XYZ file of C-alpha atoms in Angstrom:
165
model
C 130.284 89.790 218.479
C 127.854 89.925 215.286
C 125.930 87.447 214.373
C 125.954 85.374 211.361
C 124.006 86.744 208.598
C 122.043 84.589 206.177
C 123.891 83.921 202.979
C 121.667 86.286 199.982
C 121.228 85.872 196.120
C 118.764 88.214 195.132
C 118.062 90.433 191.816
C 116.931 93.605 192.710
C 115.728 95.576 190.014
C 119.202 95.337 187.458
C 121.539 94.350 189.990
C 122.282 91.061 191.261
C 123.207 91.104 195.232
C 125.469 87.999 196.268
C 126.585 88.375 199.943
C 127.762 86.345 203.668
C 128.411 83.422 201.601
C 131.092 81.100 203.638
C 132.734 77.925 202.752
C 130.097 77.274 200.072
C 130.947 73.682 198.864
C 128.594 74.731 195.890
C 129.218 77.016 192.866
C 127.175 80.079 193.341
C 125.960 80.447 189.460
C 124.206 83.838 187.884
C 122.176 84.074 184.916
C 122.928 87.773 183.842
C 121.765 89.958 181.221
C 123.632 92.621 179.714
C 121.568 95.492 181.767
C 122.985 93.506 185.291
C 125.672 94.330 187.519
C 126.272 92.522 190.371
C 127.420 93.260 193.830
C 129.300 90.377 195.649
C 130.105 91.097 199.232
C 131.214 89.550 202.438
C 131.984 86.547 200.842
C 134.459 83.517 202.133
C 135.761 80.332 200.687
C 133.339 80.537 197.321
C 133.406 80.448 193.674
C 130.872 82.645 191.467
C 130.452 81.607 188.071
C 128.512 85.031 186.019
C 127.547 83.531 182.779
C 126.097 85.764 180.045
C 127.364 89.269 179.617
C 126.623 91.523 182.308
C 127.145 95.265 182.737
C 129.691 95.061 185.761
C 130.730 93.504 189.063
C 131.627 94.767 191.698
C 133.851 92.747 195.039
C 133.941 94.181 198.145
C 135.426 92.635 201.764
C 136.216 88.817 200.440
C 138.769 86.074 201.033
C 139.130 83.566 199.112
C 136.721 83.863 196.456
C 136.886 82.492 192.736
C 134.854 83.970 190.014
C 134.438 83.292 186.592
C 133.080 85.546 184.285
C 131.954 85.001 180.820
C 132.274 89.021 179.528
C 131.003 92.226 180.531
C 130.439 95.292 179.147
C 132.343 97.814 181.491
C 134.337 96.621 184.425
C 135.419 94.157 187.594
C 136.160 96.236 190.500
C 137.431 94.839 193.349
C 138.181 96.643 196.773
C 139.882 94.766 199.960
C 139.603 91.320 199.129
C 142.749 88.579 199.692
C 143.422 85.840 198.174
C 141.356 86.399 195.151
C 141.562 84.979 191.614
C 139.581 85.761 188.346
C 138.949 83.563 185.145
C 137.742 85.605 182.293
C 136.226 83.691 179.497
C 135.195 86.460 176.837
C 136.044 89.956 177.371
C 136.455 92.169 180.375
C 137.369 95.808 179.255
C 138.706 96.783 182.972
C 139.914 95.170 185.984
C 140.408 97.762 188.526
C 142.308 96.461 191.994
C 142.278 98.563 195.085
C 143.807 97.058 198.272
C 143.930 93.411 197.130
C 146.405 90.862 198.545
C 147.195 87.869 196.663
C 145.124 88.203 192.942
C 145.519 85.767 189.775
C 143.897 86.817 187.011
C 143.559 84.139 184.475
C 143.114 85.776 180.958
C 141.814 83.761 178.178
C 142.546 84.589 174.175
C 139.854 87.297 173.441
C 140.818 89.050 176.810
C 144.321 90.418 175.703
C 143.063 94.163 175.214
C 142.329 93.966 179.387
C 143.358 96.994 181.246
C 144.251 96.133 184.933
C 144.651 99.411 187.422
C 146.273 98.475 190.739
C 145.820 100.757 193.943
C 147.505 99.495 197.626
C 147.681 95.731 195.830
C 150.214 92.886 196.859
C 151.082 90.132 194.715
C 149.264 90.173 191.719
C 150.042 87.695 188.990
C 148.085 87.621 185.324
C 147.857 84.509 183.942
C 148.262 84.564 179.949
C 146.722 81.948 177.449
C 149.636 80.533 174.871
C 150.395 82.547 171.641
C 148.220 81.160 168.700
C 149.063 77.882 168.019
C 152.350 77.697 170.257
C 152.713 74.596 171.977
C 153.636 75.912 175.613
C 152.312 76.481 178.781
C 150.118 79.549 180.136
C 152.684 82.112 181.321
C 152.272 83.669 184.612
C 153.417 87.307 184.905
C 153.794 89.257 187.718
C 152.160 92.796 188.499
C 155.313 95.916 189.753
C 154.276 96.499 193.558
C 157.661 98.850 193.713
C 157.878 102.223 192.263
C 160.758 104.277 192.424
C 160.506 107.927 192.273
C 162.955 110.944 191.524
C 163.287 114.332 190.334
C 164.780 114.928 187.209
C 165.352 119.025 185.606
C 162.506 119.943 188.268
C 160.143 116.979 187.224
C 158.915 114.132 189.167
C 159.777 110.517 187.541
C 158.464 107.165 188.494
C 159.562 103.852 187.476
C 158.829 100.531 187.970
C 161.254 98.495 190.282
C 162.329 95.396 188.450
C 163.937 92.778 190.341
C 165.831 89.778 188.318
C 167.389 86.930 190.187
């Protein structure tokens, strides 16, 4: 059995190392600059708040974690994490997914142009603002996890599985 590790927020250098934080009752809040990228690891039951613009973040082996990120200047990259959600304030270029259960990504207005790349992910939902001055409520959409393959005339098609019910 390993031991607990010490929770760690440390700048090294240009990049911000947040890791073995559990049930943190407490927001976990970074001061960035726009040379920064941060590395958040190993991290359980916790909310990050990034404010400023930072180069890039990067998740790796969470549950349960919130972040909120004012804007960065490349991407969000997060690799086998569960039950994860994202609230992006100003803009976030890329989102790239890659074995991630259970993701809501809550998009605000100057966040529209957002690319999101999915890899081994379950149950992704984006969460969009209301159209300019529409009075309605943010609209939830959910990411394909189905793709349906065939070959057509000697070429190999893939389409997204809708389901409607």
């Amino acid at each position: 059995m390993r031991a607990k590790k010490q929770p760690r927020k440390q700048l090294h250098g240009n990049k911000w190392f947040i890791e073995h934080y559990e049930n943190s009752g407490e927001i976990i809040e970074l001061s960035t600059k726009l040379s920064h990228s941060v590395l958040i690891s190993r991290c359980n039951k916790s909310i990050v708040k990034v404010d400023n613009k930072a180069n890039a973040i990067s998740i790796d082996n969470c549950t349960d974690l919130s972040i909120i990120v004012d804007s960065l200047v490349s991407s969000l990259e997060v690799i086998k994490a569960s039950k994860f959600a994202l609230q992006v304030d100003g803009i976030v270029p890329t989102v790239v997914l890659d074995q991630v259960d259970g993701a809501t990504i809550y998009l605000g207005d100057a966040s529209s142009e957002t690319e999101i790349f999915t890899s081994k992910c379950s149950s992704v939902n984006i969460v969009l603002p209301p159209k300019d001055g529409a009075d309605e409520d943010d609209k939830e959409c959910p990411l394909p996890e189905q793709i349906r393959s065939f070959i057509k005339d000697g070429v190999v098609v893939s389409e997204v599985v809708e389901h409607i019910g």
